[in-house]
mmCIF file of the C-alpha atoms, coordinates in Angstrom:
data_MODEL
# 
_entry.id   MODEL 
# 
loop_
_atom_site.group_PDB 
_atom_site.id 
_atom_site.type_symbol 
_atom_site.label_atom_id 
_atom_site.label_alt_id 
_atom_site.label_comp_id 
_atom_site.label_asym_id 
_atom_site.label_entity_id 
_atom_site.label_seq_id 
_atom_site.pdbx_PDB_ins_code 
_atom_site.Cartn_x 
_atom_site.Cartn_y 
_atom_site.Cartn_z 
_atom_site.occupancy 
_atom_site.B_iso_or_equiv 
_atom_site.pdbx_formal_charge 
_atom_site.auth_seq_id 
_atom_site.auth_comp_id 
_atom_site.auth_asym_id 
_atom_site.auth_atom_id 
_atom_site.pdbx_PDB_model_num 
ATOM 1   C CA . UNK A 1 1   ? 0.000   0.000   0.000  1.00 0.00 ? 1   UNK A CA 1 
ATOM 2   C CA . UNK A 1 2   ? 1.208   3.500   -0.843 1.00 0.00 ? 2   UNK A CA 1 
ATOM 3   C CA . UNK A 1 3   ? -0.721  6.594   0.167  1.00 0.00 ? 3   UNK A CA 1 
ATOM 4   C CA . UNK A 1 4   ? 0.602   9.485   -1.951 1.00 0.00 ? 4   UNK A CA 1 
ATOM 5   C CA . UNK A 1 5   ? 0.824   12.969  -0.452 1.00 0.00 ? 5   UNK A CA 1 
ATOM 6   C CA . UNK A 1 6   ? -2.223  14.301  -2.301 1.00 0.00 ? 6   UNK A CA 1 
ATOM 7   C CA . UNK A 1 7   ? -3.275  17.890  -2.815 1.00 0.00 ? 7   UNK A CA 1 
ATOM 8   C CA . UNK A 1 8   ? -5.730  17.808  0.092  1.00 0.00 ? 8   UNK A CA 1 
ATOM 9   C CA . UNK A 1 9   ? -2.950  16.899  2.541  1.00 0.00 ? 9   UNK A CA 1 
ATOM 10  C CA . UNK A 1 10  ? -0.711  19.652  1.198  1.00 0.00 ? 10  UNK A CA 1 
ATOM 11  C CA . UNK A 1 11  ? -3.443  22.270  1.468  1.00 0.00 ? 11  UNK A CA 1 
ATOM 12  C CA . UNK A 1 12  ? -4.344  21.206  5.010  1.00 0.00 ? 12  UNK A CA 1 
ATOM 13  C CA . UNK A 1 13  ? -0.690  21.359  6.071  1.00 0.00 ? 13  UNK A CA 1 
ATOM 14  C CA . UNK A 1 14  ? -0.347  24.865  4.654  1.00 0.00 ? 14  UNK A CA 1 
ATOM 15  C CA . UNK A 1 15  ? -3.464  26.041  6.518  1.00 0.00 ? 15  UNK A CA 1 
ATOM 16  C CA . UNK A 1 16  ? -2.082  24.459  9.709  1.00 0.00 ? 16  UNK A CA 1 
ATOM 17  C CA . UNK A 1 17  ? 1.272   26.200  9.323  1.00 0.00 ? 17  UNK A CA 1 
ATOM 18  C CA . UNK A 1 18  ? -0.362  29.556  8.528  1.00 0.00 ? 18  UNK A CA 1 
ATOM 19  C CA . UNK A 1 19  ? -2.525  29.367  11.645 1.00 0.00 ? 19  UNK A CA 1 
ATOM 20  C CA . UNK A 1 20  ? 0.386   28.305  13.852 1.00 0.00 ? 20  UNK A CA 1 
ATOM 21  C CA . UNK A 1 21  ? 2.300   31.366  12.597 1.00 0.00 ? 21  UNK A CA 1 
ATOM 22  C CA . UNK A 1 22  ? -0.620  33.633  13.583 1.00 0.00 ? 22  UNK A CA 1 
ATOM 23  C CA . UNK A 1 23  ? -0.942  32.028  17.010 1.00 0.00 ? 23  UNK A CA 1 
ATOM 24  C CA . UNK A 1 24  ? 2.783   32.157  17.769 1.00 0.00 ? 24  UNK A CA 1 
ATOM 25  C CA . UNK A 1 25  ? 2.997   35.860  16.905 1.00 0.00 ? 25  UNK A CA 1 
ATOM 26  C CA . UNK A 1 26  ? -0.100  37.154  18.688 1.00 0.00 ? 26  UNK A CA 1 
ATOM 27  C CA . UNK A 1 27  ? -2.031  34.560  20.635 1.00 0.00 ? 27  UNK A CA 1 
ATOM 28  C CA . UNK A 1 28  ? 0.127   32.555  23.043 1.00 0.00 ? 28  UNK A CA 1 
ATOM 29  C CA . UNK A 1 29  ? -2.543  32.541  25.725 1.00 0.00 ? 29  UNK A CA 1 
ATOM 30  C CA . UNK A 1 30  ? -4.244  29.463  27.166 1.00 0.00 ? 30  UNK A CA 1 
ATOM 31  C CA . UNK A 1 31  ? -6.244  28.465  24.086 1.00 0.00 ? 31  UNK A CA 1 
ATOM 32  C CA . UNK A 1 32  ? -3.566  29.599  21.663 1.00 0.00 ? 32  UNK A CA 1 
ATOM 33  C CA . UNK A 1 33  ? -0.881  27.375  23.196 1.00 0.00 ? 33  UNK A CA 1 
ATOM 34  C CA . UNK A 1 34  ? -3.180  24.356  23.227 1.00 0.00 ? 34  UNK A CA 1 
ATOM 35  C CA . UNK A 1 35  ? -4.022  24.918  19.574 1.00 0.00 ? 35  UNK A CA 1 
ATOM 36  C CA . UNK A 1 36  ? -0.359  25.327  18.605 1.00 0.00 ? 36  UNK A CA 1 
ATOM 37  C CA . UNK A 1 37  ? 0.498   21.961  20.131 1.00 0.00 ? 37  UNK A CA 1 
ATOM 38  C CA . UNK A 1 38  ? -2.543  20.171  18.651 1.00 0.00 ? 38  UNK A CA 1 
ATOM 39  C CA . UNK A 1 39  ? -1.988  21.660  15.202 1.00 0.00 ? 39  UNK A CA 1 
ATOM 40  C CA . UNK A 1 40  ? 1.686   20.672  15.273 1.00 0.00 ? 40  UNK A CA 1 
ATOM 41  C CA . UNK A 1 41  ? 0.622   17.122  16.089 1.00 0.00 ? 41  UNK A CA 1 
ATOM 42  C CA . UNK A 1 42  ? -1.900  17.201  13.233 1.00 0.00 ? 42  UNK A CA 1 
ATOM 43  C CA . UNK A 1 43  ? 0.921   18.192  10.882 1.00 0.00 ? 43  UNK A CA 1 
ATOM 44  C CA . UNK A 1 44  ? 3.009   15.261  12.096 1.00 0.00 ? 44  UNK A CA 1 
ATOM 45  C CA . UNK A 1 45  ? 0.100   12.872  11.513 1.00 0.00 ? 45  UNK A CA 1 
ATOM 46  C CA . UNK A 1 46  ? -0.274  14.154  7.947  1.00 0.00 ? 46  UNK A CA 1 
ATOM 47  C CA . UNK A 1 47  ? 3.457   13.568  7.408  1.00 0.00 ? 47  UNK A CA 1 
ATOM 48  C CA . UNK A 1 48  ? 3.160   10.020  8.770  1.00 0.00 ? 48  UNK A CA 1 
ATOM 49  C CA . UNK A 1 49  ? 0.199   9.267   6.533  1.00 0.00 ? 49  UNK A CA 1 
ATOM 50  C CA . UNK A 1 50  ? 1.843   10.674  3.417  1.00 0.00 ? 50  UNK A CA 1 
ATOM 51  C CA . UNK A 1 51  ? 4.930   8.499   4.011  1.00 0.00 ? 51  UNK A CA 1 
ATOM 52  C CA . UNK A 1 52  ? 3.073   5.352   5.079  1.00 0.00 ? 52  UNK A CA 1 
ATOM 53  C CA . UNK A 1 53  ? 4.658   3.278   2.339  1.00 0.00 ? 53  UNK A CA 1 
ATOM 54  C CA . UNK A 1 54  ? 3.160   -0.235  2.451  1.00 0.00 ? 54  UNK A CA 1 
ATOM 55  C CA . UNK A 1 55  ? 2.241   0.384   6.093  1.00 0.00 ? 55  UNK A CA 1 
ATOM 56  C CA . UNK A 1 56  ? -1.503  0.055   6.538  1.00 0.00 ? 56  UNK A CA 1 
ATOM 57  C CA . UNK A 1 57  ? -1.026  0.032   10.321 1.00 0.00 ? 57  UNK A CA 1 
ATOM 58  C CA . UNK A 1 58  ? 0.700   3.431   10.366 1.00 0.00 ? 58  UNK A CA 1 
ATOM 59  C CA . UNK A 1 59  ? -1.916  4.924   8.057  1.00 0.00 ? 59  UNK A CA 1 
ATOM 60  C CA . UNK A 1 60  ? -4.733  3.498   10.212 1.00 0.00 ? 60  UNK A CA 1 
ATOM 61  C CA . UNK A 1 61  ? -3.194  5.060   13.325 1.00 0.00 ? 61  UNK A CA 1 
ATOM 62  C CA . UNK A 1 62  ? -2.724  8.411   11.569 1.00 0.00 ? 62  UNK A CA 1 
ATOM 63  C CA . UNK A 1 63  ? -6.376  8.366   10.466 1.00 0.00 ? 63  UNK A CA 1 
ATOM 64  C CA . UNK A 1 64  ? -7.577  7.639   13.984 1.00 0.00 ? 64  UNK A CA 1 
ATOM 65  C CA . UNK A 1 65  ? -5.349  10.356  15.424 1.00 0.00 ? 65  UNK A CA 1 
ATOM 66  C CA . UNK A 1 66  ? -6.355  13.070  12.929 1.00 0.00 ? 66  UNK A CA 1 
ATOM 67  C CA . UNK A 1 67  ? -9.985  12.274  13.778 1.00 0.00 ? 67  UNK A CA 1 
ATOM 68  C CA . UNK A 1 68  ? -9.255  12.689  17.494 1.00 0.00 ? 68  UNK A CA 1 
ATOM 69  C CA . UNK A 1 69  ? -7.264  15.891  16.999 1.00 0.00 ? 69  UNK A CA 1 
ATOM 70  C CA . UNK A 1 70  ? -10.106 17.435  14.994 1.00 0.00 ? 70  UNK A CA 1 
ATOM 71  C CA . UNK A 1 71  ? -12.592 16.597  17.751 1.00 0.00 ? 71  UNK A CA 1 
ATOM 72  C CA . UNK A 1 72  ? -10.328 17.866  20.543 1.00 0.00 ? 72  UNK A CA 1 
ATOM 73  C CA . UNK A 1 73  ? -9.666  21.152  18.726 1.00 0.00 ? 73  UNK A CA 1 
ATOM 74  C CA . UNK A 1 74  ? -13.392 21.739  18.268 1.00 0.00 ? 74  UNK A CA 1 
ATOM 75  C CA . UNK A 1 75  ? -14.156 20.799  21.856 1.00 0.00 ? 75  UNK A CA 1 
ATOM 76  C CA . UNK A 1 76  ? -11.572 23.012  23.556 1.00 0.00 ? 76  UNK A CA 1 
ATOM 77  C CA . UNK A 1 77  ? -12.261 25.928  21.201 1.00 0.00 ? 77  UNK A CA 1 
ATOM 78  C CA . UNK A 1 78  ? -15.968 25.934  21.998 1.00 0.00 ? 78  UNK A CA 1 
ATOM 79  C CA . UNK A 1 79  ? -15.849 25.276  25.749 1.00 0.00 ? 79  UNK A CA 1 
ATOM 80  C CA . UNK A 1 80  ? -13.680 26.887  28.428 1.00 0.00 ? 80  UNK A CA 1 
ATOM 81  C CA . UNK A 1 81  ? -14.359 23.984  30.785 1.00 0.00 ? 81  UNK A CA 1 
ATOM 82  C CA . UNK A 1 82  ? -13.225 21.519  28.090 1.00 0.00 ? 82  UNK A CA 1 
ATOM 83  C CA . UNK A 1 83  ? -10.023 23.538  27.637 1.00 0.00 ? 83  UNK A CA 1 
ATOM 84  C CA . UNK A 1 84  ? -9.343  23.446  31.393 1.00 0.00 ? 84  UNK A CA 1 
ATOM 85  C CA . UNK A 1 85  ? -10.056 19.715  31.375 1.00 0.00 ? 85  UNK A CA 1 
ATOM 86  C CA . UNK A 1 86  ? -7.622  19.218  28.470 1.00 0.00 ? 86  UNK A CA 1 
ATOM 87  C CA . UNK A 1 87  ? -4.807  20.922  30.363 1.00 0.00 ? 87  UNK A CA 1 
ATOM 88  C CA . UNK A 1 88  ? -5.758  19.123  33.573 1.00 0.00 ? 88  UNK A CA 1 
ATOM 89  C CA . UNK A 1 89  ? -5.635  15.800  31.750 1.00 0.00 ? 89  UNK A CA 1 
ATOM 90  C CA . UNK A 1 90  ? -1.918  16.346  31.161 1.00 0.00 ? 90  UNK A CA 1 
ATOM 91  C CA . UNK A 1 91  ? -1.297  16.264  34.928 1.00 0.00 ? 91  UNK A CA 1 
ATOM 92  C CA . UNK A 1 92  ? -3.576  13.239  35.262 1.00 0.00 ? 92  UNK A CA 1 
ATOM 93  C CA . UNK A 1 93  ? -1.748  11.425  32.449 1.00 0.00 ? 93  UNK A CA 1 
ATOM 94  C CA . UNK A 1 94  ? 1.619   11.927  34.161 1.00 0.00 ? 94  UNK A CA 1 
ATOM 95  C CA . UNK A 1 95  ? 0.266   10.692  37.489 1.00 0.00 ? 95  UNK A CA 1 
ATOM 96  C CA . UNK A 1 96  ? -1.320  7.654   35.812 1.00 0.00 ? 96  UNK A CA 1 
ATOM 97  C CA . UNK A 1 97  ? 1.939   6.766   34.048 1.00 0.00 ? 97  UNK A CA 1 
ATOM 98  C CA . UNK A 1 98  ? 3.928   7.102   37.263 1.00 0.00 ? 98  UNK A CA 1 
ATOM 99  C CA . UNK A 1 99  ? 1.370   5.028   39.151 1.00 0.00 ? 99  UNK A CA 1 
ATOM 100 C CA . UNK A 1 100 ? 1.673   2.230   36.630 1.00 0.00 ? 100 UNK A CA 1 
ATOM 101 C CA . UNK A 1 101 ? 5.474   2.294   36.850 1.00 0.00 ? 101 UNK A CA 1 
ATOM 102 C CA . UNK A 1 102 ? 5.285   2.222   40.645 1.00 0.00 ? 102 UNK A CA 1 
ATOM 103 C CA . UNK A 1 103 ? 3.065   -0.866  40.703 1.00 0.00 ? 103 UNK A CA 1 
ATOM 104 C CA . UNK A 1 104 ? 5.403   -2.647  38.312 1.00 0.00 ? 104 UNK A CA 1 
ATOM 105 C CA . UNK A 1 105 ? 8.506   -1.649  40.289 1.00 0.00 ? 105 UNK A CA 1 
ATOM 106 C CA . UNK A 1 106 ? 6.967   -2.723  43.596 1.00 0.00 ? 106 UNK A CA 1 
ATOM 107 C CA . UNK A 1 107 ? 5.927   -6.073  42.137 1.00 0.00 ? 107 UNK A CA 1 
ATOM 108 C CA . UNK A 1 108 ? 9.499   -6.659  40.984 1.00 0.00 ? 108 UNK A CA 1 
ATOM 109 C CA . UNK A 1 109 ? 10.851  -5.314  44.321 1.00 0.00 ? 109 UNK A CA 1 
ATOM 110 C CA . UNK A 1 110 ? 12.782  -2.509  42.607 1.00 0.00 ? 110 UNK A CA 1 
ATOM 111 C CA . UNK A 1 111 ? 13.854  0.797   44.135 1.00 0.00 ? 111 UNK A CA 1 
ATOM 112 C CA . UNK A 1 112 ? 11.138  3.430   43.775 1.00 0.00 ? 112 UNK A CA 1 
ATOM 113 C CA . UNK A 1 113 ? 13.003  6.501   45.097 1.00 0.00 ? 113 UNK A CA 1 
ATOM 114 C CA . UNK A 1 114 ? 13.066  8.246   41.717 1.00 0.00 ? 114 UNK A CA 1 
ATOM 115 C CA . UNK A 1 115 ? 9.365   7.555   41.287 1.00 0.00 ? 115 UNK A CA 1 
ATOM 116 C CA . UNK A 1 116 ? 8.757   9.050   44.740 1.00 0.00 ? 116 UNK A CA 1 
ATOM 117 C CA . UNK A 1 117 ? 10.437  12.273  43.599 1.00 0.00 ? 117 UNK A CA 1 
ATOM 118 C CA . UNK A 1 118 ? 8.319   12.346  40.460 1.00 0.00 ? 118 UNK A CA 1 
ATOM 119 C CA . UNK A 1 119 ? 5.189   11.768  42.527 1.00 0.00 ? 119 UNK A CA 1 
ATOM 120 C CA . UNK A 1 120 ? 6.002   14.801  44.664 1.00 0.00 ? 120 UNK A CA 1 
ATOM 121 C CA . UNK A 1 121 ? 6.647   16.964  41.588 1.00 0.00 ? 121 UNK A CA 1 
ATOM 122 C CA . UNK A 1 122 ? 3.464   15.857  39.804 1.00 0.00 ? 122 UNK A CA 1 
ATOM 123 C CA . UNK A 1 123 ? 1.260   16.172  42.884 1.00 0.00 ? 123 UNK A CA 1 
ATOM 124 C CA . UNK A 1 124 ? 2.614   19.635  43.669 1.00 0.00 ? 124 UNK A CA 1 
ATOM 125 C CA . UNK A 1 125 ? 2.062   20.722  40.071 1.00 0.00 ? 125 UNK A CA 1 
ATOM 126 C CA . UNK A 1 126 ? -1.485  19.348  40.182 1.00 0.00 ? 126 UNK A CA 1 
ATOM 127 C CA . UNK A 1 127 ? -2.251  21.125  43.472 1.00 0.00 ? 127 UNK A CA 1 
ATOM 128 C CA . UNK A 1 128 ? -0.925  24.426  42.154 1.00 0.00 ? 128 UNK A CA 1 
ATOM 129 C CA . UNK A 1 129 ? -2.516  24.157  38.736 1.00 0.00 ? 129 UNK A CA 1 
ATOM 130 C CA . UNK A 1 130 ? -5.727  26.059  37.982 1.00 0.00 ? 130 UNK A CA 1 
ATOM 131 C CA . UNK A 1 131 ? -6.678  23.231  35.618 1.00 0.00 ? 131 UNK A CA 1 
ATOM 132 C CA . UNK A 1 132 ? -8.470  20.093  36.740 1.00 0.00 ? 132 UNK A CA 1 
ATOM 133 C CA . UNK A 1 133 ? -9.598  17.012  34.849 1.00 0.00 ? 133 UNK A CA 1 
ATOM 134 C CA . UNK A 1 134 ? -12.646 15.240  36.217 1.00 0.00 ? 134 UNK A CA 1 
ATOM 135 C CA . UNK A 1 135 ? -12.426 11.725  34.849 1.00 0.00 ? 135 UNK A CA 1 
ATOM 136 C CA . UNK A 1 136 ? -10.857 10.896  31.495 1.00 0.00 ? 136 UNK A CA 1 
ATOM 137 C CA . UNK A 1 137 ? -10.893 13.250  28.515 1.00 0.00 ? 137 UNK A CA 1 
ATOM 138 C CA . UNK A 1 138 ? -13.287 10.939  26.672 1.00 0.00 ? 138 UNK A CA 1 
ATOM 139 C CA . UNK A 1 139 ? -13.082 10.993  22.874 1.00 0.00 ? 139 UNK A CA 1 
ATOM 140 C CA . UNK A 1 140 ? -16.215 8.903   22.379 1.00 0.00 ? 140 UNK A CA 1 
ATOM 141 C CA . UNK A 1 141 ? -18.295 11.388  24.379 1.00 0.00 ? 141 UNK A CA 1 
ATOM 142 C CA . UNK A 1 142 ? -16.913 14.256  22.292 1.00 0.00 ? 142 UNK A CA 1 
ATOM 143 C CA . UNK A 1 143 ? -17.602 12.339  19.074 1.00 0.00 ? 143 UNK A CA 1 
ATOM 144 C CA . UNK A 1 144 ? -21.219 11.791  20.127 1.00 0.00 ? 144 UNK A CA 1 
ATOM 145 C CA . UNK A 1 145 ? -21.604 15.480  21.004 1.00 0.00 ? 145 UNK A CA 1 
ATOM 146 C CA . UNK A 1 146 ? -20.614 16.418  17.442 1.00 0.00 ? 146 UNK A CA 1 
ATOM 147 C CA . UNK A 1 147 ? -22.683 13.665  15.770 1.00 0.00 ? 147 UNK A CA 1 
ATOM 148 C CA . UNK A 1 148 ? -19.660 11.540  14.878 1.00 0.00 ? 148 UNK A CA 1 
ATOM 149 C CA . UNK A 1 149 ? -20.707 8.506   16.911 1.00 0.00 ? 149 UNK A CA 1 
ATOM 150 C CA . UNK A 1 150 ? -20.952 6.196   13.896 1.00 0.00 ? 150 UNK A CA 1 
ATOM 151 C CA . UNK A 1 151 ? -17.587 7.409   12.585 1.00 0.00 ? 151 UNK A CA 1 
ATOM 152 C CA . UNK A 1 152 ? -16.064 6.710   15.996 1.00 0.00 ? 152 UNK A CA 1 
ATOM 153 C CA . UNK A 1 153 ? -17.514 3.184   16.194 1.00 0.00 ? 153 UNK A CA 1 
ATOM 154 C CA . UNK A 1 154 ? -16.434 2.190   12.704 1.00 0.00 ? 154 UNK A CA 1 
ATOM 155 C CA . UNK A 1 155 ? -13.008 3.826   12.845 1.00 0.00 ? 155 UNK A CA 1 
ATOM 156 C CA . UNK A 1 156 ? -12.125 2.368   16.236 1.00 0.00 ? 156 UNK A CA 1 
ATOM 157 C CA . UNK A 1 157 ? -13.365 -1.077  15.283 1.00 0.00 ? 157 UNK A CA 1 
ATOM 158 C CA . UNK A 1 158 ? -11.170 -1.190  12.175 1.00 0.00 ? 158 UNK A CA 1 
ATOM 159 C CA . UNK A 1 159 ? -8.084  0.582   13.542 1.00 0.00 ? 159 UNK A CA 1 
ATOM 160 C CA . UNK A 1 160 ? -8.079  -1.460  16.751 1.00 0.00 ? 160 UNK A CA 1 
ATOM 161 C CA . UNK A 1 161 ? -7.860  -4.644  14.676 1.00 0.00 ? 161 UNK A CA 1 
ATOM 162 C CA . UNK A 1 162 ? -5.013  -3.169  12.635 1.00 0.00 ? 162 UNK A CA 1 
ATOM 163 C CA . UNK A 1 163 ? -3.021  -1.514  15.414 1.00 0.00 ? 163 UNK A CA 1 
ATOM 164 C CA . UNK A 1 164 ? -3.162  -4.360  17.947 1.00 0.00 ? 164 UNK A CA 1 
ATOM 165 C CA . UNK A 1 165 ? -1.968  -7.943  17.306 1.00 0.00 ? 165 UNK A CA 1 
ATOM 166 C CA . UNK A 1 166 ? -5.476  -9.170  16.527 1.00 0.00 ? 166 UNK A CA 1 
ATOM 167 C CA . UNK A 1 167 ? -5.985  -12.588 15.006 1.00 0.00 ? 167 UNK A CA 1 
ATOM 168 C CA . UNK A 1 168 ? -7.012  -11.180 11.636 1.00 0.00 ? 168 UNK A CA 1 
ATOM 169 C CA . UNK A 1 169 ? -3.946  -8.906  11.516 1.00 0.00 ? 169 UNK A CA 1 
ATOM 170 C CA . UNK A 1 170 ? -1.443  -11.541 12.632 1.00 0.00 ? 170 UNK A CA 1 
ATOM 171 C CA . UNK A 1 171 ? -2.787  -14.438 10.585 1.00 0.00 ? 171 UNK A CA 1 
ATOM 172 C CA . UNK A 1 172 ? -3.681  -12.430 7.510  1.00 0.00 ? 172 UNK A CA 1 
ATOM 173 C CA . UNK A 1 173 ? -1.061  -9.682  7.616  1.00 0.00 ? 173 UNK A CA 1 
ATOM 174 C CA . UNK A 1 174 ? -0.235  -9.651  3.899  1.00 0.00 ? 174 UNK A CA 1 
ATOM 175 C CA . UNK A 1 175 ? -3.781  -10.284 2.749  1.00 0.00 ? 175 UNK A CA 1 
ATOM 176 C CA . UNK A 1 176 ? -5.394  -7.565  4.878  1.00 0.00 ? 176 UNK A CA 1 
ATOM 177 C CA . UNK A 1 177 ? -3.087  -4.931  3.405  1.00 0.00 ? 177 UNK A CA 1 
ATOM 178 C CA . UNK A 1 178 ? -4.421  -5.797  -0.038 1.00 0.00 ? 178 UNK A CA 1 
ATOM 179 C CA . UNK A 1 179 ? -8.117  -5.462  0.833  1.00 0.00 ? 179 UNK A CA 1 
ATOM 180 C CA . UNK A 1 180 ? -9.120  -2.539  -1.362 1.00 0.00 ? 180 UNK A CA 1 
ATOM 181 C CA . UNK A 1 181 ? -12.172 -1.635  0.717  1.00 0.00 ? 181 UNK A CA 1 
ATOM 182 C CA . UNK A 1 182 ? -10.072 -1.103  3.864  1.00 0.00 ? 182 UNK A CA 1 
ATOM 183 C CA . UNK A 1 183 ? -7.512  1.012   2.044  1.00 0.00 ? 183 UNK A CA 1 
ATOM 184 C CA . UNK A 1 184 ? -10.115 3.145   0.276  1.00 0.00 ? 184 UNK A CA 1 
ATOM 185 C CA . UNK A 1 185 ? -12.165 3.569   3.470  1.00 0.00 ? 185 UNK A CA 1 
ATOM 186 C CA . UNK A 1 186 ? -9.130  4.758   5.412  1.00 0.00 ? 186 UNK A CA 1 
ATOM 187 C CA . UNK A 1 187 ? -8.017  7.078   2.612  1.00 0.00 ? 187 UNK A CA 1 
ATOM 188 C CA . UNK A 1 188 ? -11.481 8.609   2.423  1.00 0.00 ? 188 UNK A CA 1 
ATOM 189 C CA . UNK A 1 189 ? -11.747 8.943   6.203  1.00 0.00 ? 189 UNK A CA 1 
ATOM 190 C CA . UNK A 1 190 ? -8.331  10.550  6.486  1.00 0.00 ? 190 UNK A CA 1 
ATOM 191 C CA . UNK A 1 191 ? -9.066  12.993  3.653  1.00 0.00 ? 191 UNK A CA 1 
ATOM 192 C CA . UNK A 1 192 ? -12.519 13.762  5.058  1.00 0.00 ? 192 UNK A CA 1 
ATOM 193 C CA . UNK A 1 193 ? -11.271 14.661  8.534  1.00 0.00 ? 193 UNK A CA 1 
ATOM 194 C CA . UNK A 1 194 ? -8.332  16.611  7.132  1.00 0.00 ? 194 UNK A CA 1 
ATOM 195 C CA . UNK A 1 195 ? -10.878 18.685  5.223  1.00 0.00 ? 195 UNK A CA 1 
ATOM 196 C CA . UNK A 1 196 ? -13.099 19.116  8.286  1.00 0.00 ? 196 UNK A CA 1 
ATOM 197 C CA . UNK A 1 197 ? -10.044 20.175  10.291 1.00 0.00 ? 197 UNK A CA 1 
ATOM 198 C CA . UNK A 1 198 ? -8.985  22.591  7.576  1.00 0.00 ? 198 UNK A CA 1 
ATOM 199 C CA . UNK A 1 199 ? -12.466 24.156  7.432  1.00 0.00 ? 199 UNK A CA 1 
ATOM 200 C CA . UNK A 1 200 ? -12.584 24.549  11.197 1.00 0.00 ? 200 UNK A CA 1 
ATOM 201 C CA . UNK A 1 201 ? -9.105  26.066  11.319 1.00 0.00 ? 201 UNK A CA 1 
ATOM 202 C CA . UNK A 1 202 ? -10.155 28.656  8.744  1.00 0.00 ? 202 UNK A CA 1 
ATOM 203 C CA . UNK A 1 203 ? -13.150 29.549  10.940 1.00 0.00 ? 203 UNK A CA 1 
ATOM 204 C CA . UNK A 1 204 ? -10.870 29.939  13.949 1.00 0.00 ? 204 UNK A CA 1 
ATOM 205 C CA . UNK A 1 205 ? -8.371  32.003  11.946 1.00 0.00 ? 205 UNK A CA 1 
ATOM 206 C CA . UNK A 1 206 ? -11.065 34.522  11.082 1.00 0.00 ? 206 UNK A CA 1 
ATOM 207 C CA . UNK A 1 207 ? -11.925 34.846  14.770 1.00 0.00 ? 207 UNK A CA 1 
ATOM 208 C CA . UNK A 1 208 ? -8.304  35.294  15.842 1.00 0.00 ? 208 UNK A CA 1 
ATOM 209 C CA . UNK A 1 209 ? -7.674  37.875  13.110 1.00 0.00 ? 209 UNK A CA 1 
ATOM 210 C CA . UNK A 1 210 ? -10.731 39.923  14.082 1.00 0.00 ? 210 UNK A CA 1 
# 
């Protein structure tokens, strides 16, 4: 499988770069910084997809991620509480990662002093932060809010089988990469959400320029 860097990808990347330039020059506030980071990640996903030579798995992951980035950008741009939750989730993610490492280290009877230091740093940062995340930053809930529930269900069902060592992926690795319907569906989904992202960025740009 080869997904060529088509014109839609190039146009979306240019719009992303143009908006990042605007944000970096004039709008490095709370929302602006979040958008800069999300847009940069969207650009990286487009690069991965355009260079996914014979790698259906990489292209599937890029499609799933561009879908999520589009939803997150809409969500945090339209809700201050969602933006606070997005920043708060970063603290929660770090604490969750450290907690998992601690459990593994304790099970293997390893020294946890460095993890203790990280715990103190993360907890202090969380206590001092104005941002809080109540529960997980749930993509499915956001998808449903924007009427993308069916897209979420289909995309996650397919990409989960391709990303993880599922039976169909492991036992039919070469065959599954040649299934035209999967390739076309992913290409169309990726292009569709790149276009939706591009359209939404242009809307935001007009607001930031005003």
